[in-house]
């Protein structure tokens, strides 16, 4: 969770002005806010999230403490593929998250014979990611969704209209699931080479290889 810090600075002669920081991770913001407090020249320190909600230092500490043992700092990569010859699809998603001080990577794929286009497979892959988040009991959190489909990303951000009924229906399903889980989505479009893990999972699903795995991510 990234936030801004806003505070009032009071000079030794009593002049006051308002400062606002750049965006930074919430844990880092708490350290900065505590350091500001030690100067004795700040007051009304507030944190501001991406939805313009404000938090006191105490509230933010309580929030971070509460999610410590639950999955958080979540990023979902998704990709879908459609084979015109077999009329079958492969879906793949990779979820990175933190929990209890450790980092994890969840990989999941699935085949489908019920879709009719590559764009529909891309939507279904994102929905697969949402189902996995539901299994992880993720709720009331911001989540970043990353994919290489211009159609899906631009339609879900509202930049492009969803004119095809089947794609519009998928967009509605995704919006409903996000609402049910109280997830605040952030969408990012990347080049295909930066989405290789999810792409590989989708291809494996098309080839009949099933993947379900969660592993700890360690930093050397």
CSV table of N, CA and C in Angstrom, one decimal, residues 76-79 91-95 106-109 125-126 128-130 132 197-198 201-202:
chain,number,residue,atom,x,y,z
A,76,UNK,N,-1.1,-9.3,-9.2
A,76,UNK,CA,-1.6,-10.4,-10.0
A,76,UNK,C,-1.2,-10.2,-11.5
A,77,UNK,N,-0.4,-11.2,-12.0
A,77,UNK,CA,-0.1,-11.2,-13.5
A,77,UNK,C,-1.1,-12.2,-14.1
A,78,UNK,N,-1.7,-11.9,-15.2
A,78,UNK,CA,-2.6,-12.8,-15.9
A,78,UNK,C,-2.4,-12.8,-17.4
A,79,UNK,N,-2.7,-14.0,-18.0
A,79,UNK,CA,-2.6,-14.1,-19.4
A,79,UNK,C,-3.5,-15.3,-19.9
A,91,UNK,N,-5.6,-20.6,-19.6
A,91,UNK,CA,-5.6,-19.5,-18.7
A,91,UNK,C,-4.4,-19.6,-17.7
A,92,UNK,N,-3.8,-18.5,-17.4
A,92,UNK,CA,-2.7,-18.5,-16.4
A,92,UNK,C,-2.7,-17.3,-15.5
A,93,UNK,N,-2.3,-17.5,-14.3
A,93,UNK,CA,-2.2,-16.3,-13.4
A,93,UNK,C,-1.0,-16.6,-12.4
A,94,UNK,N,-0.3,-15.5,-12.0
A,94,UNK,CA,0.7,-15.6,-11.1
A,94,UNK,C,0.5,-14.5,-10.0
A,95,UNK,N,0.4,-14.9,-8.8
A,95,UNK,CA,0.1,-13.9,-7.7
A,95,UNK,C,1.3,-13.8,-6.8
A,106,UNK,N,2.3,-17.5,-6.0
A,106,UNK,CA,1.3,-18.5,-6.3
A,106,UNK,C,1.1,-18.6,-7.8
A,107,UNK,N,1.2,-19.8,-8.4
A,107,UNK,CA,1.0,-20.0,-9.8
A,107,UNK,C,-0.2,-21.0,-10.0
A,108,UNK,N,-1.1,-20.6,-11.0
A,108,UNK,CA,-2.3,-21.4,-11.2
A,108,UNK,C,-2.6,-21.3,-12.7
A,109,UNK,N,-3.0,-22.4,-13.3
A,109,UNK,CA,-3.5,-22.3,-14.7
A,109,UNK,C,-4.8,-23.2,-14.8
A,125,UNK,N,-8.7,-15.3,-17.7
A,125,UNK,CA,-7.5,-15.4,-16.9
A,125,UNK,C,-7.5,-14.5,-15.7
A,126,UNK,N,-7.9,-13.2,-16.0
A,126,UNK,CA,-8.0,-12.3,-14.9
A,126,UNK,C,-9.0,-12.7,-13.8
A,128,UNK,N,-9.7,-15.8,-13.2
A,128,UNK,CA,-9.1,-16.9,-12.5
A,128,UNK,C,-8.2,-16.3,-11.3
A,129,UNK,N,-7.5,-15.2,-11.6
A,129,UNK,CA,-6.7,-14.6,-10.6
A,129,UNK,C,-7.6,-14.1,-9.4
A,130,UNK,N,-8.7,-13.6,-9.7
A,130,UNK,CA,-9.7,-13.1,-8.7
A,130,UNK,C,-10.2,-14.3,-7.8
A,132,UNK,N,-8.5,-17.0,-7.2
A,132,UNK,CA,-7.4,-17.4,-6.3
A,132,UNK,C,-7.3,-16.4,-5.2
A,197,UNK,N,5.7,-15.3,-17.2
A,197,UNK,CA,5.3,-16.3,-16.3
A,197,UNK,C,3.8,-16.7,-16.6
A,198,UNK,N,2.9,-15.7,-16.6
A,198,UNK,CA,1.5,-16.0,-16.9
A,198,UNK,C,1.3,-16.6,-18.3
A,201,UNK,N,2.2,-20.3,-18.3
A,201,UNK,CA,1.1,-21.0,-17.6
A,201,UNK,C,-0.1,-21.2,-18.5
A,202,UNK,N,-0.4,-20.2,-19.3
A,202,UNK,CA,-1.6,-20.3,-20.2
A,202,UNK,C,-1.2,-21.3,-21.3
